[in-house]
PDB file of C-alpha atoms in Angstrom:
ATOM      1  CA  UNK A  25      40.523  45.383  67.110  1.00 69.00           C
ATOM      2  CA  UNK A  26      41.123  49.025  66.284  1.00 75.00           C
ATOM      3  CA  UNK A  27      42.471  50.911  69.307  1.00 93.00           C
ATOM      4  CA  UNK A  28      41.060  54.329  68.359  1.00 96.00           C
ATOM      5  CA  UNK A  29      38.270  54.263  65.812  1.00 96.00           C
ATOM      6  CA  UNK A  30      36.606  57.232  64.156  1.00 96.00           C
ATOM      7  CA  UNK A  31      33.494  57.412  62.030  1.00 96.00           C
ATOM      8  CA  UNK A  32      32.906  58.439  59.372  1.00 97.00           C
ATOM      9  CA  UNK A  33      36.224  58.251  57.522  1.00 96.00           C
ATOM     10  CA  UNK A  34      35.021  60.638  54.821  1.00 97.00           C
ATOM     11  CA  UNK A  35      32.415  63.371  55.045  1.00 96.00           C
ATOM     12  CA  UNK A  36      31.362  65.630  52.175  1.00 97.00           C
ATOM     13  CA  UNK A  37      28.769  68.264  52.925  1.00 97.00           C
ATOM     14  CA  UNK A  38      27.476  71.697  51.998  1.00 97.00           C
ATOM     15  CA  UNK A  39      28.247  74.966  53.740  1.00 97.00           C
ATOM     16  CA  UNK A  40      25.824  75.699  56.532  1.00 97.00           C
ATOM     17  CA  UNK A  41      25.115  72.074  57.387  1.00 97.00           C
ATOM     18  CA  UNK A  42      25.711  70.453  60.774  1.00 97.00           C
ATOM     19  CA  UNK A  43      27.768  67.278  61.078  1.00 97.00           C
ATOM     20  CA  UNK A  44      29.202  64.992  63.756  1.00 97.00           C
ATOM     21  CA  UNK A  45      32.271  62.803  63.982  1.00 98.00           C
ATOM     22  CA  UNK A  46      32.404  59.991  66.511  1.00 97.00           C
ATOM     23  CA  UNK A  47      35.421  58.533  68.259  1.00 97.00           C
ATOM     24  CA  UNK A  48      35.840  55.505  70.484  1.00 97.00           C
ATOM     25  CA  UNK A  49      38.927  54.038  72.143  1.00 97.00           C
ATOM     26  CA  UNK A  50      39.263  50.573  73.657  1.00 96.00           C
ATOM     27  CA  UNK A  51      42.631  51.133  75.326  1.00 94.00           C
ATOM     28  CA  UNK A  52      41.274  52.066  78.733  1.00 93.00           C
ATOM     29  CA  UNK A  53      42.882  55.502  78.421  1.00 92.00           C
ATOM     30  CA  UNK A  54      41.712  58.383  80.602  1.00 90.00           C
ATOM     31  CA  UNK A  55      42.336  61.230  78.159  1.00 91.00           C
ATOM     32  CA  UNK A  56      41.026  61.869  74.670  1.00 93.00           C
ATOM     33  CA  UNK A  57      41.755  64.624  72.159  1.00 94.00           C
ATOM     34  CA  UNK A  58      40.617  66.166  68.915  1.00 96.00           C
ATOM     35  CA  UNK A  59      43.280  67.476  66.549  1.00 95.00           C
ATOM     36  CA  UNK A  60      42.715  69.279  63.240  1.00 96.00           C
ATOM     37  CA  UNK A  61      45.150  68.712  60.353  1.00 95.00           C
ATOM     38  CA  UNK A  62      44.946  71.283  57.588  1.00 93.00           C
ATOM     39  CA  UNK A  63      45.867  70.917  53.935  1.00 91.00           C
ATOM     40  CA  UNK A  64      49.517  71.692  54.716  1.00 90.00           C
ATOM     41  CA  UNK A  65      49.600  68.819  57.230  1.00 91.00           C
ATOM     42  CA  UNK A  66      49.816  71.193  60.201  1.00 92.00           C
ATOM     43  CA  UNK A  67      48.350  69.549  63.325  1.00 94.00           C
ATOM     44  CA  UNK A  68      46.622  71.715  65.906  1.00 93.00           C
ATOM     45  CA  UNK A  69      44.986  70.580  69.102  1.00 92.00           C
ATOM     46  CA  UNK A  70      41.348  71.575  69.498  1.00 94.00           C
ATOM     47  CA  UNK A  71      40.039  69.899  72.630  1.00 92.00           C
ATOM     48  CA  UNK A  72      41.023  67.457  75.314  1.00 90.00           C
ATOM     49  CA  UNK A  73      38.955  65.560  77.849  1.00 90.00           C
ATOM     50  CA  UNK A  74      40.208  63.754  80.919  1.00 88.00           C
ATOM     51  CA  UNK A  75      37.712  61.356  82.487  1.00 87.00           C
ATOM     52  CA  UNK A  76      34.870  63.159  80.700  1.00 85.00           C
ATOM     53  CA  UNK A  77      35.988  66.587  81.909  1.00 89.00           C
ATOM     54  CA  UNK A  78      37.078  69.250  79.425  1.00 90.00           C
ATOM     55  CA  UNK A  79      40.683  70.261  80.164  1.00 87.00           C
ATOM     56  CA  UNK A  80      41.828  71.863  76.928  1.00 85.00           C
ATOM     57  CA  UNK A  81      39.757  74.164  74.793  1.00 87.00           C
ATOM     58  CA  UNK A  82      41.942  75.950  72.276  1.00 87.00           C
ATOM     59  CA  UNK A  83      40.784  78.962  70.351  1.00 78.00           C
ATOM     60  CA  UNK A  84      38.092  77.127  68.463  1.00 86.00           C
ATOM     61  CA  UNK A  85      34.854  78.704  67.176  1.00 90.00           C
ATOM     62  CA  UNK A  86      31.752  78.023  69.231  1.00 92.00           C
ATOM     63  CA  UNK A  87      30.387  76.122  66.246  1.00 95.00           C
ATOM     64  CA  UNK A  88      32.564  73.221  67.397  1.00 95.00           C
ATOM     65  CA  UNK A  89      31.195  71.343  70.377  1.00 94.00           C
ATOM     66  CA  UNK A  90      32.830  68.242  71.792  1.00 94.00           C
ATOM     67  CA  UNK A  91      30.929  65.782  73.928  1.00 94.00           C
ATOM     68  CA  UNK A  92      32.295  62.949  76.036  1.00 93.00           C
ATOM     69  CA  UNK A  93      29.512  60.644  77.264  1.00 92.00           C
ATOM     70  CA  UNK A  94      32.088  58.405  78.955  1.00 92.00           C
ATOM     71  CA  UNK A  95      35.860  58.193  78.997  1.00 90.00           C
ATOM     72  CA  UNK A  96      35.937  55.800  76.041  1.00 95.00           C
ATOM     73  CA  UNK A  97      34.059  58.149  73.710  1.00 96.00           C
ATOM     74  CA  UNK A  98      34.665  61.667  72.456  1.00 96.00           C
ATOM     75  CA  UNK A  99      32.428  63.049  69.733  1.00 96.00           C
ATOM     76  CA  UNK A 100      32.760  66.283  67.787  1.00 97.00           C
ATOM     77  CA  UNK A 101      29.743  68.177  66.524  1.00 97.00           C
ATOM     78  CA  UNK A 102      30.153  71.052  64.095  1.00 96.00           C
ATOM     79  CA  UNK A 103      27.362  73.544  63.397  1.00 96.00           C
ATOM     80  CA  UNK A 104      26.994  75.816  60.386  1.00 97.00           C
ATOM     81  CA  UNK A 105      29.929  74.374  58.494  1.00 97.00           C
ATOM     82  CA  UNK A 106      32.223  76.767  56.639  1.00 96.00           C
ATOM     83  CA  UNK A 107      34.677  76.216  53.794  1.00 96.00           C
ATOM     84  CA  UNK A 108      37.582  76.693  56.199  1.00 94.00           C
ATOM     85  CA  UNK A 109      36.427  73.734  58.259  1.00 96.00           C
ATOM     86  CA  UNK A 110      37.612  71.403  55.492  1.00 97.00           C
ATOM     87  CA  UNK A 111      40.408  69.349  57.047  1.00 96.00           C
ATOM     88  CA  UNK A 112      41.251  65.965  58.480  1.00 96.00           C
ATOM     89  CA  UNK A 113      40.115  65.615  62.071  1.00 97.00           C
ATOM     90  CA  UNK A 114      42.045  63.182  64.241  1.00 97.00           C
ATOM     91  CA  UNK A 115      40.900  61.702  67.483  1.00 97.00           C
ATOM     92  CA  UNK A 116      43.622  60.534  69.873  1.00 95.00           C
ATOM     93  CA  UNK A 117      43.883  59.123  73.351  1.00 94.00           C
ATOM     94  CA  UNK A 118      46.558  58.816  76.032  1.00 91.00           C
ATOM     95  CA  UNK A 119      46.829  57.033  79.331  1.00 86.00           C
ATOM     96  CA  UNK A 120      47.047  60.204  81.398  1.00 73.00           C
ATOM     97  CA  UNK A 121      46.736  63.880  80.851  1.00 59.00           C
ATOM     98  CA  UNK A 122      50.269  65.130  80.645  1.00 59.00           C
ATOM     99  CA  UNK A 123      53.945  64.457  80.521  1.00 68.00           C
ATOM    100  CA  UNK A 124      55.547  61.680  78.539  1.00 77.00           C
ATOM    101  CA  UNK A 125      52.266  60.177  77.534  1.00 82.00           C
ATOM    102  CA  UNK A 126      52.143  58.789  74.054  1.00 90.00           C
ATOM    103  CA  UNK A 127      49.197  59.695  71.898  1.00 93.00           C
ATOM    104  CA  UNK A 128      47.409  56.907  70.038  1.00 95.00           C
ATOM    105  CA  UNK A 129      45.680  58.308  66.975  1.00 96.00           C
ATOM    106  CA  UNK A 130      42.677  57.208  64.995  1.00 96.00           C
ATOM    107  CA  UNK A 131      42.872  56.997  61.212  1.00 95.00           C
ATOM    108  CA  UNK A 132      41.271  60.396  60.747  1.00 96.00           C
ATOM    109  CA  UNK A 133      38.021  61.769  59.363  1.00 97.00           C
ATOM    110  CA  UNK A 134      38.378  63.830  56.204  1.00 96.00           C
ATOM    111  CA  UNK A 135      35.777  66.583  56.113  1.00 97.00           C
ATOM    112  CA  UNK A 136      35.152  68.402  52.841  1.00 97.00           C
ATOM    113  CA  UNK A 137      32.837  71.404  52.886  1.00 97.00           C
ATOM    114  CA  UNK A 138      31.533  72.513  49.471  1.00 96.00           C
TER     115      UNK A 138
ATOM    116  CA  UNK B   6      55.188  78.289  75.961  1.00 79.00           C
ATOM    117  CA  UNK B   7      56.554  75.331  74.068  1.00 85.00           C
ATOM    118  CA  UNK B   8      57.171  74.972  70.372  1.00 90.00           C
ATOM    119  CA  UNK B   9      59.011  72.871  67.848  1.00 95.00           C
ATOM    120  CA  UNK B  10      60.532  73.838  64.531  1.00 96.00           C
ATOM    121  CA  UNK B  11      61.224  71.281  61.864  1.00 97.00           C
ATOM    122  CA  UNK B  12      63.806  72.416  59.345  1.00 94.00           C
ATOM    123  CA  UNK B  13      62.835  71.461  55.829  1.00 92.00           C
ATOM    124  CA  UNK B  14      59.292  70.673  54.801  1.00 94.00           C
ATOM    125  CA  UNK B  15      60.603  68.134  52.281  1.00 96.00           C
ATOM    126  CA  UNK B  16      63.661  65.869  52.408  1.00 97.00           C
ATOM    127  CA  UNK B  17      64.645  63.555  49.573  1.00 98.00           C
ATOM    128  CA  UNK B  18      67.180  60.721  49.923  1.00 97.00           C
ATOM    129  CA  UNK B  19      68.203  57.741  47.863  1.00 97.00           C
ATOM    130  CA  UNK B  20      67.434  54.249  49.068  1.00 97.00           C
ATOM    131  CA  UNK B  21      70.281  53.109  51.332  1.00 97.00           C
ATOM    132  CA  UNK B  22      71.368  56.664  52.173  1.00 98.00           C
ATOM    133  CA  UNK B  23      71.386  58.306  55.585  1.00 98.00           C
ATOM    134  CA  UNK B  24      68.142  59.895  56.722  1.00 98.00           C
ATOM    135  CA  UNK B  25      68.432  63.080  58.804  1.00 98.00           C
ATOM    136  CA  UNK B  26      65.316  65.007  59.810  1.00 98.00           C
ATOM    137  CA  UNK B  27      65.910  68.092  61.904  1.00 98.00           C
ATOM    138  CA  UNK B  28      63.923  69.303  64.894  1.00 97.00           C
ATOM    139  CA  UNK B  29      64.599  72.156  67.302  1.00 97.00           C
ATOM    140  CA  UNK B  30      62.471  72.801  70.320  1.00 95.00           C
ATOM    141  CA  UNK B  31      61.724  75.655  72.647  1.00 92.00           C
ATOM    142  CA  UNK B  32      60.683  74.988  76.222  1.00 85.00           C
ATOM    143  CA  UNK B  33      61.090  76.811  79.522  1.00 81.00           C
ATOM    144  CA  UNK B  34      60.845  73.544  81.423  1.00 81.00           C
ATOM    145  CA  UNK B  35      62.464  70.150  80.816  1.00 82.00           C
ATOM    146  CA  UNK B  36      60.732  68.805  77.740  1.00 87.00           C
ATOM    147  CA  UNK B  37      59.464  65.474  76.665  1.00 91.00           C
ATOM    148  CA  UNK B  38      60.137  65.026  72.965  1.00 93.00           C
ATOM    149  CA  UNK B  39      58.604  62.704  70.418  1.00 95.00           C
ATOM    150  CA  UNK B  40      58.838  61.717  66.798  1.00 97.00           C
ATOM    151  CA  UNK B  41      55.701  60.447  65.114  1.00 97.00           C
ATOM    152  CA  UNK B  42      55.294  59.102  61.569  1.00 97.00           C
ATOM    153  CA  UNK B  43      52.226  59.427  59.355  1.00 96.00           C
ATOM    154  CA  UNK B  44      51.801  57.187  56.336  1.00 94.00           C
ATOM    155  CA  UNK B  45      49.363  58.282  53.620  1.00 90.00           C
ATOM    156  CA  UNK B  46      45.733  58.281  54.713  1.00 86.00           C
ATOM    157  CA  UNK B  47      46.599  57.069  58.200  1.00 90.00           C
ATOM    158  CA  UNK B  48      46.856  58.496  61.672  1.00 92.00           C
ATOM    159  CA  UNK B  49      50.158  59.248  63.392  1.00 95.00           C
ATOM    160  CA  UNK B  50      52.189  56.502  65.034  1.00 96.00           C
ATOM    161  CA  UNK B  51      54.927  56.899  67.610  1.00 96.00           C
ATOM    162  CA  UNK B  52      58.478  56.315  66.382  1.00 97.00           C
ATOM    163  CA  UNK B  53      60.298  57.171  69.598  1.00 95.00           C
ATOM    164  CA  UNK B  54      60.212  59.417  72.650  1.00 93.00           C
ATOM    165  CA  UNK B  55      62.699  61.183  74.921  1.00 92.00           C
ATOM    166  CA  UNK B  56      61.866  61.340  78.625  1.00 85.00           C
ATOM    167  CA  UNK B  57      65.294  62.249  80.114  1.00 79.00           C
ATOM    168  CA  UNK B  58      66.357  58.651  80.795  1.00 77.00           C
ATOM    169  CA  UNK B  59      68.947  58.642  78.007  1.00 86.00           C
ATOM    170  CA  UNK B  60      69.940  61.257  75.455  1.00 90.00           C
ATOM    171  CA  UNK B  61      70.155  58.758  72.589  1.00 95.00           C
ATOM    172  CA  UNK B  62      66.779  57.208  71.976  1.00 95.00           C
ATOM    173  CA  UNK B  63      66.164  54.228  69.749  1.00 95.00           C
ATOM    174  CA  UNK B  64      62.824  53.739  68.105  1.00 95.00           C
ATOM    175  CA  UNK B  65      61.065  51.436  65.737  1.00 95.00           C
ATOM    176  CA  UNK B  66      62.144  50.631  62.170  1.00 94.00           C
ATOM    177  CA  UNK B  67      65.798  51.475  62.823  1.00 96.00           C
ATOM    178  CA  UNK B  68      65.238  55.144  63.664  1.00 97.00           C
ATOM    179  CA  UNK B  69      66.974  56.933  66.498  1.00 97.00           C
ATOM    180  CA  UNK B  70      67.178  60.478  67.825  1.00 97.00           C
ATOM    181  CA  UNK B  71      69.609  62.326  70.049  1.00 95.00           C
ATOM    182  CA  UNK B  72      68.584  64.943  72.593  1.00 95.00           C
ATOM    183  CA  UNK B  73      71.087  67.825  72.704  1.00 94.00           C
ATOM    184  CA  UNK B  74      70.157  70.339  75.353  1.00 92.00           C
ATOM    185  CA  UNK B  75      72.902  72.792  74.388  1.00 93.00           C
ATOM    186  CA  UNK B  76      71.561  72.923  70.852  1.00 94.00           C
ATOM    187  CA  UNK B  77      67.877  72.504  71.831  1.00 94.00           C
ATOM    188  CA  UNK B  78      67.697  69.834  69.146  1.00 96.00           C
ATOM    189  CA  UNK B  79      66.190  66.390  68.733  1.00 97.00           C
ATOM    190  CA  UNK B  80      67.144  65.295  65.233  1.00 98.00           C
ATOM    191  CA  UNK B  81      65.902  61.991  63.816  1.00 98.00           C
ATOM    192  CA  UNK B  82      68.269  59.697  61.944  1.00 98.00           C
ATOM    193  CA  UNK B  83      68.326  56.339  60.210  1.00 98.00           C
ATOM    194  CA  UNK B  84      71.553  54.935  58.744  1.00 97.00           C
ATOM    195  CA  UNK B  85      69.993  53.447  55.619  1.00 97.00           C
ATOM    196  CA  UNK B  86      66.720  54.588  54.057  1.00 97.00           C
ATOM    197  CA  UNK B  87      64.208  52.101  52.767  1.00 97.00           C
ATOM    198  CA  UNK B  88      61.426  52.790  50.296  1.00 96.00           C
ATOM    199  CA  UNK B  89      58.903  52.011  53.031  1.00 96.00           C
ATOM    200  CA  UNK B  90      60.228  54.971  55.070  1.00 97.00           C
ATOM    201  CA  UNK B  91      58.550  57.433  52.711  1.00 97.00           C
ATOM    202  CA  UNK B  92      56.052  59.269  54.903  1.00 97.00           C
ATOM    203  CA  UNK B  93      55.413  62.481  56.850  1.00 97.00           C
ATOM    204  CA  UNK B  94      57.409  62.843  60.064  1.00 98.00           C
ATOM    205  CA  UNK B  95      56.374  65.028  62.980  1.00 97.00           C
ATOM    206  CA  UNK B  96      58.456  66.204  65.910  1.00 97.00           C
ATOM    207  CA  UNK B  97      56.452  67.019  69.047  1.00 95.00           C
ATOM    208  CA  UNK B  98      56.992  68.399  72.554  1.00 92.00           C
ATOM    209  CA  UNK B  99      55.170  68.228  75.860  1.00 87.00           C
ATOM    210  CA  UNK B 100      56.168  68.629  79.502  1.00 74.00           C
ATOM    211  CA  UNK B 101      55.355  67.506  83.020  1.00 69.00           C
ATOM    212  CA  UNK B 102      52.340  69.450  84.138  1.00 64.00           C
ATOM    213  CA  UNK B 103      51.540  70.439  80.585  1.00 62.00           C
ATOM    214  CA  UNK B 104      48.261  69.312  79.175  1.00 71.00           C
ATOM    215  CA  UNK B 105      49.014  69.139  75.533  1.00 83.00           C
ATOM    216  CA  UNK B 106      51.421  67.862  72.935  1.00 90.00           C
ATOM    217  CA  UNK B 107      52.566  70.470  70.431  1.00 91.00           C
ATOM    218  CA  UNK B 108      53.510  69.282  66.952  1.00 94.00           C
ATOM    219  CA  UNK B 109      55.915  70.707  64.427  1.00 95.00           C
ATOM    220  CA  UNK B 110      54.844  71.426  60.871  1.00 95.00           C
ATOM    221  CA  UNK B 111      56.066  68.058  59.617  1.00 96.00           C
ATOM    222  CA  UNK B 112      58.743  66.930  57.167  1.00 97.00           C
ATOM    223  CA  UNK B 113      57.837  64.870  54.139  1.00 97.00           C
ATOM    224  CA  UNK B 114      60.477  62.212  53.438  1.00 98.00           C
ATOM    225  CA  UNK B 115      60.857  61.006  49.867  1.00 97.00           C
ATOM    226  CA  UNK B 116      62.967  57.927  49.137  1.00 97.00           C
ATOM    227  CA  UNK B 117      64.285  57.460  45.604  1.00 97.00           C
ATOM    228  CA  UNK B 118      65.061  54.054  44.161  1.00 94.00           C
TER     229      UNK B 118
END
């Protein structure tokens, strides 16, 4: 059983399209995150939800909209895709919202915008 | 604000040699520090974490790291590199009351036969 699963693993699309990435965790964690990893491997947090409530919203364009229907799921919808959105998007979860909490990552979703 | 700096984007060692990956942090409050490893086409996995219980932290796969407050460092070491250690390594910081984990830029470890 995969602890944090993301779908799809690969996504190739044209500029201007809208796409979604889904994430589910079966660890019973309260907090979920989206991180973006660029081509130089730099990891930047985008969003975080704790018990379905948004608690972190970094400087991310409005084209990105996260949705958490319940605490086991955190989806990411991206409108009007741009070339610069090409990256690997990682979902992660942790038991609580702060401190020494270890992040458990999914395998990533590689988005390529043409 | 918190940050981490990893010195060296690439480190190359021979199999059996010492591995040393450097990390310096900046934090105005007592930090929690982590090392994560990322194998190709995979997500990150925790190697070890520092939570103030002990300054020398042992992790998985023979890795360990030492917290040095005076040097604001948390360097990762392994006495003898194995080919399977080749991966990207990330140092990260968070804190009590903080809501996010901040990652360094990563260090790619190459292991030569």
